[in-house]
């Protein structure tokens, strides 16, 4: 570890690794720090990602892919389900990753590209000078060291503190944190090529419960509920235990993980002098699905691309970094976050009877593609009165 | 920084905590920090209980 770098990246998840890999590949000096002993562990993720989405950033490899999925089943509160399957038979639409291997692979790629990597190393304070971020104080196994950087990228996840220390309010509203729990279960009977989503205010209030296959008889079985609905006796783990007791009474849980997923709007600003914020730390998760892997990689790479130019120009100011903030907001990703936030706000208000009606109406759908948005569009078409206000939204923002 | 568990009347049940950071994200005071597998609370804690509410496992308890 040197005393100064062009770029300091705080956090070794997919977002931080993409930022580090991008800048290191272009020849910039980069330090990536990860506070945990190993990237990727413990997992805090349902591990699903679209096939095309993954391929934008990394060559798919069986070492970090647990399963390929071709369809999804949506289960209404009353138990009626609808299948979404790819129109082209046999084509794979999504992957369930193994994040322990995936995250390690991406950090390895960053290191291979020339980035320095420090694990078990925590950024405990920013170095601030005249209101600008100039690096961080790093703690590693009892030692403390200042590392200066022209640019710092905060990729420190849902529990992000770094940008808060720099003056950005990152607090997630209680009603917009998804409190989540997940078991990796084995010896269960599932369809190994289908993801299953369960909806309803009894099963997963303001959220959903999922079964994401990880093999023939193995799956991530998890749930996210609104923080507003969480409390003694009705926490994410309580809901999950009740579901598992009924659905997989003989299944074996070989991993138990928990997490928080921010489904609020993104930070008002993701840049300041000397600092960019990406991924979960920037709250750029898809508010409908809670998915954040792609969004983290997208913002990570874009931050590095904008950041490299700013570093070379000596202009790592808020203005110099602003093309990153504007760039992701104007991108299809940014637009879909904004649109899906509105859709989420509508869907969480629906009582079970309406959720039943929606899934019944869409039961026979054969969607051309697999995106959330094409599903929502079809549902609105079939439920014009129920979701009239959303139809207006969809028409206005496409 | 003060030792955890001794201030703010926020009790962290370390045997229950899954060190996921869900609580850290909702703390309006920035009083919580997740240091690898170790949750810390500092003197900014107001015992508001938001963190205890959202915890997926019930590892936090406000003992007023």
Tab-separated table of C-alpha atoms in Angstrom:
chain	number	residue	atom	x	y	z
A	1	UNK	CA	0.000	0.000	0.000
A	2	UNK	CA	1.330	3.379	-1.024
A	3	UNK	CA	0.695	6.731	0.659
A	4	UNK	CA	-1.258	8.154	-2.220
A	5	UNK	CA	-3.259	6.988	-5.215
A	6	UNK	CA	-5.177	8.474	-8.099
A	7	UNK	CA	-8.279	6.616	-6.921
A	8	UNK	CA	-9.300	5.132	-3.584
A	9	UNK	CA	-12.281	2.770	-3.672
A	10	UNK	CA	-13.976	1.959	-0.363
A	11	UNK	CA	-15.764	-1.371	-0.543
A	12	UNK	CA	-15.019	-4.552	-2.488
A	13	UNK	CA	-18.507	-5.531	-3.680
A	14	UNK	CA	-19.393	-5.665	-7.381
A	15	UNK	CA	-19.656	-1.849	-7.616
A	16	UNK	CA	-16.315	-1.110	-6.007
A	17	UNK	CA	-14.590	-3.878	-7.932
A	18	UNK	CA	-15.918	-2.595	-11.266
A	19	UNK	CA	-14.760	0.937	-10.447
A	20	UNK	CA	-11.306	-0.341	-9.467
A	21	UNK	CA	-11.008	-2.653	-12.471
A	22	UNK	CA	-12.046	0.097	-14.889
A	23	UNK	CA	-9.554	2.667	-13.603
A	24	UNK	CA	-6.712	0.185	-13.139
A	25	UNK	CA	-7.172	-1.161	-16.669
A	26	UNK	CA	-6.729	2.381	-17.978
A	27	UNK	CA	-3.460	2.714	-16.074
A	28	UNK	CA	-4.535	4.792	-13.088
A	29	UNK	CA	-3.162	3.947	-9.657
A	30	UNK	CA	-5.969	2.449	-7.598
A	31	UNK	CA	-6.389	1.154	-4.056
A	32	UNK	CA	-9.449	-0.953	-3.250
A	33	UNK	CA	-10.155	-1.514	0.443
A	34	UNK	CA	-12.586	-4.088	1.834
A	35	UNK	CA	-13.373	-4.103	5.548
A	36	UNK	CA	-14.307	-7.768	5.679
A	37	UNK	CA	-11.728	-10.551	5.670
A	38	UNK	CA	-12.914	-11.659	2.227
A	39	UNK	CA	-15.045	-10.048	-0.457
A	40	UNK	CA	-18.434	-11.682	-0.972
A	41	UNK	CA	-18.806	-13.270	2.447
A	42	UNK	CA	-21.088	-13.355	4.286
A	43	UNK	CA	-23.496	-13.137	1.362
A	44	UNK	CA	-26.249	-10.551	1.721
A	45	UNK	CA	-28.089	-11.125	-1.498
A	46	UNK	CA	-30.667	-13.310	-3.266
A	47	UNK	CA	-28.053	-13.531	-6.051
A	48	UNK	CA	-30.298	-13.131	-9.092
A	49	UNK	CA	-29.221	-11.166	-12.200
A	50	UNK	CA	-30.378	-11.021	-15.828
A	51	UNK	CA	-28.280	-12.832	-18.379
A	52	UNK	CA	-27.679	-9.783	-20.564
A	53	UNK	CA	-27.115	-7.577	-17.537
A	54	UNK	CA	-24.290	-9.784	-16.301
A	55	UNK	CA	-22.681	-10.060	-19.723
A	56	UNK	CA	-22.280	-6.272	-19.892
A	57	UNK	CA	-19.613	-6.503	-17.216
A	58	UNK	CA	-18.126	-9.957	-16.987
A	59	UNK	CA	-17.860	-13.135	-19.013
A	60	UNK	CA	-20.289	-15.660	-17.527
A	61	UNK	CA	-18.450	-18.523	-15.887
A	62	UNK	CA	-19.742	-21.643	-14.165
A	63	UNK	CA	-17.357	-20.956	-11.277
A	64	UNK	CA	-19.627	-18.183	-10.031
A	65	UNK	CA	-22.990	-19.177	-11.519
A	66	UNK	CA	-25.060	-21.550	-9.390
A	67	UNK	CA	-28.017	-21.897	-11.741
A	68	UNK	CA	-29.552	-20.625	-14.957
A	69	UNK	CA	-33.240	-19.777	-14.883
A	70	UNK	CA	-35.702	-19.655	-17.765
A	71	UNK	CA	-38.892	-18.554	-16.093
A	72	UNK	CA	-40.582	-17.021	-13.114
A	73	UNK	CA	-43.698	-17.953	-11.220
A	74	UNK	CA	-45.692	-15.266	-9.445
A	75	UNK	CA	-47.927	-16.543	-6.662
A	76	UNK	CA	-50.921	-14.472	-5.542
A	77	UNK	CA	-51.973	-14.215	-1.889
A	78	UNK	CA	-54.740	-16.771	-2.575
A	79	UNK	CA	-52.231	-19.269	-3.978
A	80	UNK	CA	-53.112	-18.881	-7.655
A	81	UNK	CA	-49.946	-18.582	-9.683
A	82	UNK	CA	-48.938	-17.306	-13.087
A	83	UNK	CA	-45.937	-18.389	-15.090
A	84	UNK	CA	-43.660	-16.061	-16.969
A	85	UNK	CA	-41.519	-17.882	-19.423
A	86	UNK	CA	-39.191	-16.881	-22.156
A	87	UNK	CA	-40.823	-16.894	-25.582
A	88	UNK	CA	-37.859	-18.606	-27.134
A	89	UNK	CA	-37.878	-22.056	-25.682
A	90	UNK	CA	-34.622	-23.048	-24.115
A	91	UNK	CA	-33.084	-19.626	-23.925
A	92	UNK	CA	-31.716	-18.735	-20.534
A	93	UNK	CA	-32.946	-15.464	-19.151
A	94	UNK	CA	-31.218	-15.173	-15.845
A	95	UNK	CA	-28.601	-16.472	-13.485
A	96	UNK	CA	-28.485	-17.166	-9.800
A	97	UNK	CA	-24.929	-16.302	-8.842
A	98	UNK	CA	-22.693	-17.579	-6.117
A	99	UNK	CA	-21.694	-14.234	-4.671
A	100	UNK	CA	-18.808	-15.648	-2.638
A	101	UNK	CA	-17.096	-16.620	-5.877
A	102	UNK	CA	-18.498	-13.813	-7.989
A	103	UNK	CA	-17.300	-10.999	-5.754
A	104	UNK	CA	-13.901	-12.632	-5.394
A	105	UNK	CA	-13.621	-12.969	-9.178
A	106	UNK	CA	-14.363	-9.275	-9.723
A	107	UNK	CA	-11.849	-8.187	-7.073
A	108	UNK	CA	-9.329	-10.559	-8.614
A	109	UNK	CA	-9.930	-8.922	-12.001
A	110	UNK	CA	-9.347	-5.497	-10.453
A	111	UNK	CA	-6.114	-6.734	-8.886
A	112	UNK	CA	-5.053	-8.401	-12.122
A	113	UNK	CA	-5.637	-5.079	-13.905
A	114	UNK	CA	-3.164	-3.450	-11.525
A	115	UNK	CA	-5.211	-2.232	-8.564
A	116	UNK	CA	-3.804	-2.622	-5.069
A	117	UNK	CA	-6.219	-4.479	-2.805
A	118	UNK	CA	-6.399	-4.459	0.990
A	119	UNK	CA	-8.823	-6.743	2.832
A	120	UNK	CA	-9.724	-6.504	6.509
A	121	UNK	CA	-9.064	-2.810	6.003
A	122	UNK	CA	-11.593	-0.234	7.062
A	123	UNK	CA	-11.880	3.420	6.105
A	124	UNK	CA	-12.548	5.006	9.504
A	125	UNK	CA	-12.607	8.675	8.487
A	126	UNK	CA	-12.293	10.818	5.393
A	127	UNK	CA	-9.339	13.142	4.921
A	128	UNK	CA	-11.060	16.479	4.395
A	129	UNK	CA	-9.390	19.650	3.175
A	130	UNK	CA	-11.405	22.786	2.555
A	131	UNK	CA	-14.567	20.695	2.315
A	132	UNK	CA	-13.069	18.368	-0.292
A	133	UNK	CA	-12.382	14.672	0.205
A	134	UNK	CA	-8.687	13.910	-0.240
A	135	UNK	CA	-8.532	10.257	0.774
A	136	UNK	CA	-9.186	8.340	3.960
A	137	UNK	CA	-7.790	7.119	7.226
A	138	UNK	CA	-7.433	3.354	6.906
A	139	UNK	CA	-7.294	0.853	9.745
A	140	UNK	CA	-5.758	-2.552	9.245
A	141	UNK	CA	-5.253	-5.037	12.073
A	142	UNK	CA	-4.521	-2.409	14.683
A	143	UNK	CA	-2.501	-0.086	12.496
A	144	UNK	CA	-3.731	3.248	11.185
A	145	UNK	CA	-2.579	5.008	8.053
A	146	UNK	CA	-3.592	8.023	6.019
A	147	UNK	CA	-3.931	7.356	2.312
A	148	UNK	CA	-4.343	10.350	0.041
A	149	UNK	CA	-6.237	10.158	-3.218
A	150	UNK	CA	-7.277	12.603	-5.934
A	151	UNK	CA	-10.641	10.884	-5.963
A	152	UNK	CA	-12.457	8.604	-3.533
A	153	UNK	CA	-15.365	6.350	-4.466
A	154	UNK	CA	-17.684	5.290	-1.637
A	155	UNK	CA	-18.899	1.788	-2.464
A	156	UNK	CA	-19.564	0.794	1.115
A	157	UNK	CA	-22.978	-0.722	0.688
A	158	UNK	CA	-26.256	-0.429	2.525
A	159	UNK	CA	-24.459	0.296	5.817
A	160	UNK	CA	-22.454	3.058	4.144
A	161	UNK	CA	-20.909	5.536	6.549
A	162	UNK	CA	-18.204	7.162	4.479
A	163	UNK	CA	-20.353	9.625	2.554
A	164	UNK	CA	-22.261	10.483	5.744
A	165	UNK	CA	-18.944	11.403	7.374
A	166	UNK	CA	-18.365	13.671	4.390
A	167	UNK	CA	-21.677	15.436	4.980
A	168	UNK	CA	-24.151	13.563	2.763
A	169	UNK	CA	-27.352	12.400	4.474
A	170	UNK	CA	-27.725	8.735	3.620
A	171	UNK	CA	-30.514	7.814	6.066
A	172	UNK	CA	-33.018	5.395	4.568
A	173	UNK	CA	-36.640	6.031	5.680
A	174	UNK	CA	-37.933	3.188	7.868
A	175	UNK	CA	-40.754	2.405	5.483
A	176	UNK	CA	-38.283	2.157	2.594
A	177	UNK	CA	-35.774	-0.266	4.045
A	178	UNK	CA	-36.550	-3.844	3.153
A	179	UNK	CA	-35.718	-5.940	6.176
A	180	UNK	CA	-34.616	-9.249	4.727
A	181	UNK	CA	-33.715	-12.786	5.734
A	182	UNK	CA	-32.701	-15.749	3.611
A	183	UNK	CA	-31.951	-19.420	4.056
A	184	UNK	CA	-29.872	-21.422	1.646
A	185	UNK	CA	-31.929	-24.585	1.791
A	186	UNK	CA	-31.161	-28.016	0.451
A	187	UNK	CA	-33.010	-31.305	0.140
A	188	UNK	CA	-36.108	-29.447	-1.059
A	189	UNK	CA	-38.309	-30.150	-4.077
A	190	UNK	CA	-38.217	-27.191	-6.466
A	191	UNK	CA	-38.197	-26.437	-10.184
A	192	UNK	CA	-34.469	-25.800	-10.693
A	193	UNK	CA	-35.067	-23.498	-13.676
A	194	UNK	CA	-37.784	-21.249	-12.232
A	195	UNK	CA	-37.669	-18.411	-9.750
A	196	UNK	CA	-40.793	-18.162	-7.594
A	197	UNK	CA	-42.176	-14.968	-6.031
A	198	UNK	CA	-44.906	-14.980	-3.372
A	199	UNK	CA	-46.950	-11.855	-2.682
A	200	UNK	CA	-49.407	-10.848	-0.016
A	201	UNK	CA	-49.786	-8.893	3.162
A	202	UNK	CA	-49.838	-12.038	5.279
A	203	UNK	CA	-46.856	-13.684	3.609
A	204	UNK	CA	-44.584	-10.650	3.018
A	205	UNK	CA	-46.079	-7.225	3.833
A	206	UNK	CA	-44.999	-4.578	1.300
A	207	UNK	CA	-42.391	-6.943	-0.046
A	208	UNK	CA	-42.179	-10.449	-1.390
A	209	UNK	CA	-40.872	-13.878	-0.591
A	210	UNK	CA	-38.660	-15.641	-3.090
A	211	UNK	CA	-37.334	-19.053	-4.034
A	212	UNK	CA	-34.270	-18.713	-6.264
A	213	UNK	CA	-32.889	-22.087	-7.386
A	214	UNK	CA	-29.217	-22.796	-6.763
A	215	UNK	CA	-29.287	-26.380	-8.028
A	216	UNK	CA	-31.647	-29.319	-8.452
A	217	UNK	CA	-32.725	-29.521	-4.809
A	218	UNK	CA	-31.187	-26.354	-3.417
A	219	UNK	CA	-32.402	-22.751	-3.368
A	220	UNK	CA	-32.153	-19.353	-1.756
A	221	UNK	CA	-35.434	-19.070	0.142
A	222	UNK	CA	-35.767	-15.528	1.374
A	223	UNK	CA	-38.019	-12.640	2.192
A	224	UNK	CA	-38.002	-8.869	2.337
A	225	UNK	CA	-40.614	-6.902	4.251
A	226	UNK	CA	-40.974	-3.176	4.811
A	227	UNK	CA	-39.164	-1.910	7.898
A	228	UNK	CA	-42.474	-0.285	8.787
A	229	UNK	CA	-44.062	-3.741	9.112
A	230	UNK	CA	-41.196	-5.263	11.064
A	231	UNK	CA	-41.398	-5.777	14.815
A	232	UNK	CA	-41.326	-8.341	17.596
A	233	UNK	CA	-42.843	-11.635	16.420
A	234	UNK	CA	-43.190	-10.281	12.888
A	235	UNK	CA	-39.664	-9.805	11.697
A	236	UNK	CA	-38.324	-10.996	8.345
A	237	UNK	CA	-37.025	-14.162	9.993
A	238	UNK	CA	-40.410	-14.842	11.641
A	239	UNK	CA	-42.223	-14.593	8.304
A	240	UNK	CA	-39.602	-16.778	6.660
A	241	UNK	CA	-39.789	-19.419	9.396
A	242	UNK	CA	-43.568	-19.591	9.076
A	243	UNK	CA	-43.326	-20.030	5.304
A	244	UNK	CA	-40.594	-22.629	5.458
A	245	UNK	CA	-42.428	-24.650	8.130
A	246	UNK	CA	-45.374	-25.021	5.768
A	247	UNK	CA	-43.596	-25.306	2.421
A	248	UNK	CA	-40.334	-27.109	3.164
A	249	UNK	CA	-40.799	-28.789	6.570
A	250	UNK	CA	-38.076	-31.328	5.835
A	251	UNK	CA	-35.657	-28.975	4.102
A	252	UNK	CA	-32.231	-28.374	5.560
A	253	UNK	CA	-30.906	-24.871	6.049
A	254	UNK	CA	-27.186	-24.739	5.378
A	255	UNK	CA	-26.801	-20.961	5.510
A	256	UNK	CA	-28.764	-18.223	7.271
A	257	UNK	CA	-28.211	-14.638	6.218
A	258	UNK	CA	-29.929	-11.302	6.774
A	259	UNK	CA	-29.793	-7.902	5.197
A	260	UNK	CA	-31.295	-4.531	4.479
A	261	UNK	CA	-32.252	-3.419	0.985
A	262	UNK	CA	-32.845	0.303	0.389
A	263	UNK	CA	-35.874	0.818	-1.890
A	264	UNK	CA	-35.980	4.582	-1.420
A	265	UNK	CA	-35.070	7.110	-4.071
A	266	UNK	CA	-31.336	7.475	-4.760
A	267	UNK	CA	-29.262	10.057	-2.879
A	268	UNK	CA	-30.077	13.603	-3.931
A	269	UNK	CA	-26.483	14.025	-5.002
A	270	UNK	CA	-23.961	11.266	-5.591
A	271	UNK	CA	-20.969	13.572	-5.987
A	272	UNK	CA	-19.122	16.171	-3.946
A	273	UNK	CA	-15.628	17.597	-4.117
A	274	UNK	CA	-13.312	14.591	-4.295
A	275	UNK	CA	-16.029	11.979	-3.744
A	276	UNK	CA	-18.423	9.832	-5.748
A	277	UNK	CA	-20.993	7.429	-4.278
A	278	UNK	CA	-22.071	4.255	-6.088
A	279	UNK	CA	-24.225	1.145	-5.691
A	280	UNK	CA	-26.235	0.442	-2.532
A	281	UNK	CA	-24.365	3.274	-0.795
A	282	UNK	CA	-25.915	5.658	-3.351
A	283	UNK	CA	-29.301	3.915	-2.891
A	284	UNK	CA	-29.514	3.053	-6.593
A	285	UNK	CA	-31.244	-0.285	-6.007
A	286	UNK	CA	-34.254	-1.131	-8.210
A	287	UNK	CA	-37.148	-0.192	-5.893
A	288	UNK	CA	-39.484	-2.799	-7.429
A	289	UNK	CA	-37.279	-5.867	-7.280
A	290	UNK	CA	-34.673	-4.886	-4.722
A	291	UNK	CA	-32.050	-5.963	-7.235
A	292	UNK	CA	-28.777	-4.085	-6.939
A	293	UNK	CA	-25.904	-6.056	-8.462
A	294	UNK	CA	-26.255	-4.652	-11.968
A	295	UNK	CA	-26.935	-1.152	-10.667
A	296	UNK	CA	-23.803	-1.250	-8.532
A	297	UNK	CA	-21.638	-2.434	-11.432
A	298	UNK	CA	-23.158	0.153	-13.778
A	299	UNK	CA	-22.623	3.069	-11.415
A	300	UNK	CA	-19.181	1.737	-10.461
A	301	UNK	CA	-17.942	1.638	-14.016
A	302	UNK	CA	-19.492	4.996	-14.921
A	303	UNK	CA	-18.013	6.631	-11.820
A	304	UNK	CA	-14.563	5.365	-12.776
A	305	UNK	CA	-14.933	6.544	-16.382
A	306	UNK	CA	-15.946	10.060	-15.349
A	307	UNK	CA	-13.457	10.017	-12.490
A	308	UNK	CA	-10.484	9.159	-14.709
A	309	UNK	CA	-11.097	12.187	-16.874
A	310	UNK	CA	-11.470	14.415	-13.808
A	311	UNK	CA	-8.243	13.031	-12.326
A	312	UNK	CA	-6.360	13.673	-15.573
A	313	UNK	CA	-7.818	17.189	-15.823
A	314	UNK	CA	-7.086	17.921	-12.164
A	315	UNK	CA	-10.785	18.715	-11.752
A	316	UNK	CA	-12.118	16.304	-9.127
A	317	UNK	CA	-14.553	18.934	-7.933
A	318	UNK	CA	-18.273	18.540	-7.587
A	319	UNK	CA	-18.632	20.190	-10.996
A	320	UNK	CA	-15.953	18.028	-12.550
A	321	UNK	CA	-17.604	14.857	-11.228
A	322	UNK	CA	-21.150	15.941	-12.012
A	323	UNK	CA	-21.236	14.117	-15.384
A	324	UNK	CA	-21.372	10.900	-13.315
A	325	UNK	CA	-24.414	12.018	-11.328
A	326	UNK	CA	-26.157	13.340	-14.414
A	327	UNK	CA	-25.044	10.353	-16.451
A	328	UNK	CA	-26.591	7.620	-14.377
A	329	UNK	CA	-29.783	9.619	-13.769
A	330	UNK	CA	-30.269	10.114	-17.520
A	331	UNK	CA	-29.391	6.506	-18.355
A	332	UNK	CA	-32.031	3.794	-18.845
A	333	UNK	CA	-31.003	2.553	-15.399
A	334	UNK	CA	-31.694	5.908	-13.734
A	335	UNK	CA	-34.995	6.301	-15.539
A	336	UNK	CA	-36.120	2.822	-14.581
A	337	UNK	CA	-35.257	3.462	-10.933
A	338	UNK	CA	-37.417	6.594	-10.940
A	339	UNK	CA	-40.290	4.858	-12.743
A	340	UNK	CA	-40.108	1.717	-10.616
A	341	UNK	CA	-40.092	3.781	-7.449
A	342	UNK	CA	-43.481	5.196	-8.436
A	343	UNK	CA	-44.785	1.735	-9.327
A	344	UNK	CA	-43.536	0.367	-6.013
A	345	UNK	CA	-45.271	3.165	-4.135
A	346	UNK	CA	-48.525	2.119	-5.794
A	347	UNK	CA	-48.134	-1.622	-5.345
A	348	UNK	CA	-47.420	-1.472	-1.621
A	349	UNK	CA	-50.851	0.075	-1.102
A	350	UNK	CA	-52.726	-2.819	-2.706
A	351	UNK	CA	-54.753	-5.113	-0.448
A	352	UNK	CA	-54.575	-8.856	-1.036
A	353	UNK	CA	-57.873	-8.908	-2.953
A	354	UNK	CA	-56.409	-6.561	-5.550
A	355	UNK	CA	-53.138	-8.472	-5.742
A	356	UNK	CA	-55.217	-11.609	-6.397
A	357	UNK	CA	-57.181	-9.839	-9.132
A	358	UNK	CA	-53.991	-8.644	-10.811
A	359	UNK	CA	-52.321	-12.028	-10.885
A	360	UNK	CA	-55.502	-13.746	-12.052
A	361	UNK	CA	-55.827	-11.247	-14.890
A	362	UNK	CA	-52.267	-11.780	-16.000
A	363	UNK	CA	-52.301	-15.552	-15.589
A	364	UNK	CA	-52.315	-16.366	-19.273
A	365	UNK	CA	-49.649	-13.889	-20.312
A	366	UNK	CA	-46.856	-14.963	-22.534
A	367	UNK	CA	-44.466	-12.087	-22.409
A	368	UNK	CA	-42.148	-11.326	-25.261
A	369	UNK	CA	-39.409	-10.413	-22.896
A	370	UNK	CA	-38.823	-10.917	-19.247
A	371	UNK	CA	-38.504	-7.440	-17.833
A	372	UNK	CA	-40.392	-6.140	-14.845
A	373	UNK	CA	-41.620	-3.286	-16.935
A	374	UNK	CA	-43.237	-5.328	-19.673
A	375	UNK	CA	-45.060	-7.270	-16.974
A	376	UNK	CA	-46.259	-4.099	-15.294
A	377	UNK	CA	-47.404	-2.661	-18.626
A	378	UNK	CA	-49.455	-5.765	-19.351
A	379	UNK	CA	-50.939	-5.732	-15.882
A	380	UNK	CA	-51.970	-2.100	-16.242
A	381	UNK	CA	-53.529	-2.865	-19.625
A	382	UNK	CA	-55.596	-5.605	-18.034
A	383	UNK	CA	-56.545	-3.662	-14.921
A	384	UNK	CA	-57.292	-0.188	-16.271
A	385	UNK	CA	-59.405	0.976	-13.334
A	386	UNK	CA	-57.366	-0.613	-10.600
A	387	UNK	CA	-54.154	1.032	-11.669
A	388	UNK	CA	-55.420	4.083	-13.512
A	389	UNK	CA	-52.942	6.443	-11.910
A	390	UNK	CA	-50.057	4.207	-12.950
A	391	UNK	CA	-51.263	4.163	-16.537
A	392	UNK	CA	-50.820	7.909	-16.583
A	393	UNK	CA	-47.339	7.541	-15.189
A	394	UNK	CA	-46.374	4.922	-17.750
A	395	UNK	CA	-47.692	7.067	-20.591
A	396	UNK	CA	-45.754	10.081	-19.382
A	397	UNK	CA	-42.402	8.414	-18.912
A	398	UNK	CA	-42.641	5.471	-21.274
B	1	UNK	CA	-15.566	6.105	21.177
B	2	UNK	CA	-17.422	4.693	24.157
B	3	UNK	CA	-17.739	0.958	24.552
B	4	UNK	CA	-20.840	-0.523	22.967
B	5	UNK	CA	-23.688	-1.674	25.206
B	6	UNK	CA	-22.957	0.905	27.872
B	7	UNK	CA	-24.690	3.938	26.404
B	8	UNK	CA	-27.906	5.093	24.835
B	9	UNK	CA	-29.739	2.270	26.494
B	10	UNK	CA	-29.474	0.386	23.236
B	11	UNK	CA	-28.638	-3.221	23.926
B	12	UNK	CA	-26.994	-5.202	21.156
B	13	UNK	CA	-27.570	-8.933	21.477
B	14	UNK	CA	-24.400	-10.067	19.771
B	15	UNK	CA	-25.464	-13.695	19.828
B	16	UNK	CA	-28.462	-12.784	17.649
B	17	UNK	CA	-26.944	-10.068	15.415
B	18	UNK	CA	-26.340	-11.183	11.819
B	19	UNK	CA	-24.118	-8.108	11.183
B	20	UNK	CA	-26.032	-7.148	8.041
B	21	UNK	CA	-26.076	-3.369	8.468
B	22	UNK	CA	-29.825	-2.944	7.995
B	23	UNK	CA	-29.959	-0.951	11.257
B	24	UNK	CA	-27.060	1.284	10.227
B	25	UNK	CA	-28.881	2.466	7.111
B	26	UNK	CA	-31.950	3.728	9.003
B	27	UNK	CA	-30.225	5.392	11.973
B	28	UNK	CA	-31.102	9.093	11.708
B	29	UNK	CA	-28.182	10.072	13.950
B	30	UNK	CA	-25.477	8.028	12.285
B	31	UNK	CA	-24.817	6.445	15.684
B	32	UNK	CA	-24.372	2.884	14.439
B	33	UNK	CA	-21.475	1.438	12.511
B	34	UNK	CA	-20.861	-2.050	11.262
B	35	UNK	CA	-17.209	-2.961	11.646
B	36	UNK	CA	-16.934	-6.268	9.810
B	37	UNK	CA	-18.881	-8.625	12.098
B	38	UNK	CA	-19.148	-6.172	14.961
B	39	UNK	CA	-21.901	-3.592	15.392
B	40	UNK	CA	-20.937	-0.465	17.314
B	41	UNK	CA	-23.175	2.220	18.782
B	42	UNK	CA	-21.798	5.588	19.873
B	43	UNK	CA	-22.899	8.508	22.040
B	44	UNK	CA	-25.085	10.002	19.314
B	45	UNK	CA	-27.671	7.264	19.976
B	46	UNK	CA	-30.968	8.755	21.191
B	47	UNK	CA	-32.630	5.393	21.939
B	48	UNK	CA	-35.266	6.151	19.306
B	49	UNK	CA	-35.640	2.429	18.577
B	50	UNK	CA	-35.844	2.650	14.778
B	51	UNK	CA	-32.941	0.230	14.442
B	52	UNK	CA	-34.570	-2.249	16.819
B	53	UNK	CA	-37.769	-2.168	14.778
B	54	UNK	CA	-36.208	-2.957	11.407
B	55	UNK	CA	-33.708	-5.600	12.545
B	56	UNK	CA	-34.528	-8.817	10.624
B	57	UNK	CA	-33.489	-10.919	13.621
B	58	UNK	CA	-34.467	-8.860	16.643
B	59	UNK	CA	-30.901	-8.351	17.831
B	60	UNK	CA	-31.418	-4.810	19.116
B	61	UNK	CA	-33.354	-3.770	22.166
B	62	UNK	CA	-34.025	-0.367	23.690
B	63	UNK	CA	-33.981	-0.824	27.441
B	64	UNK	CA	-35.499	2.337	28.837
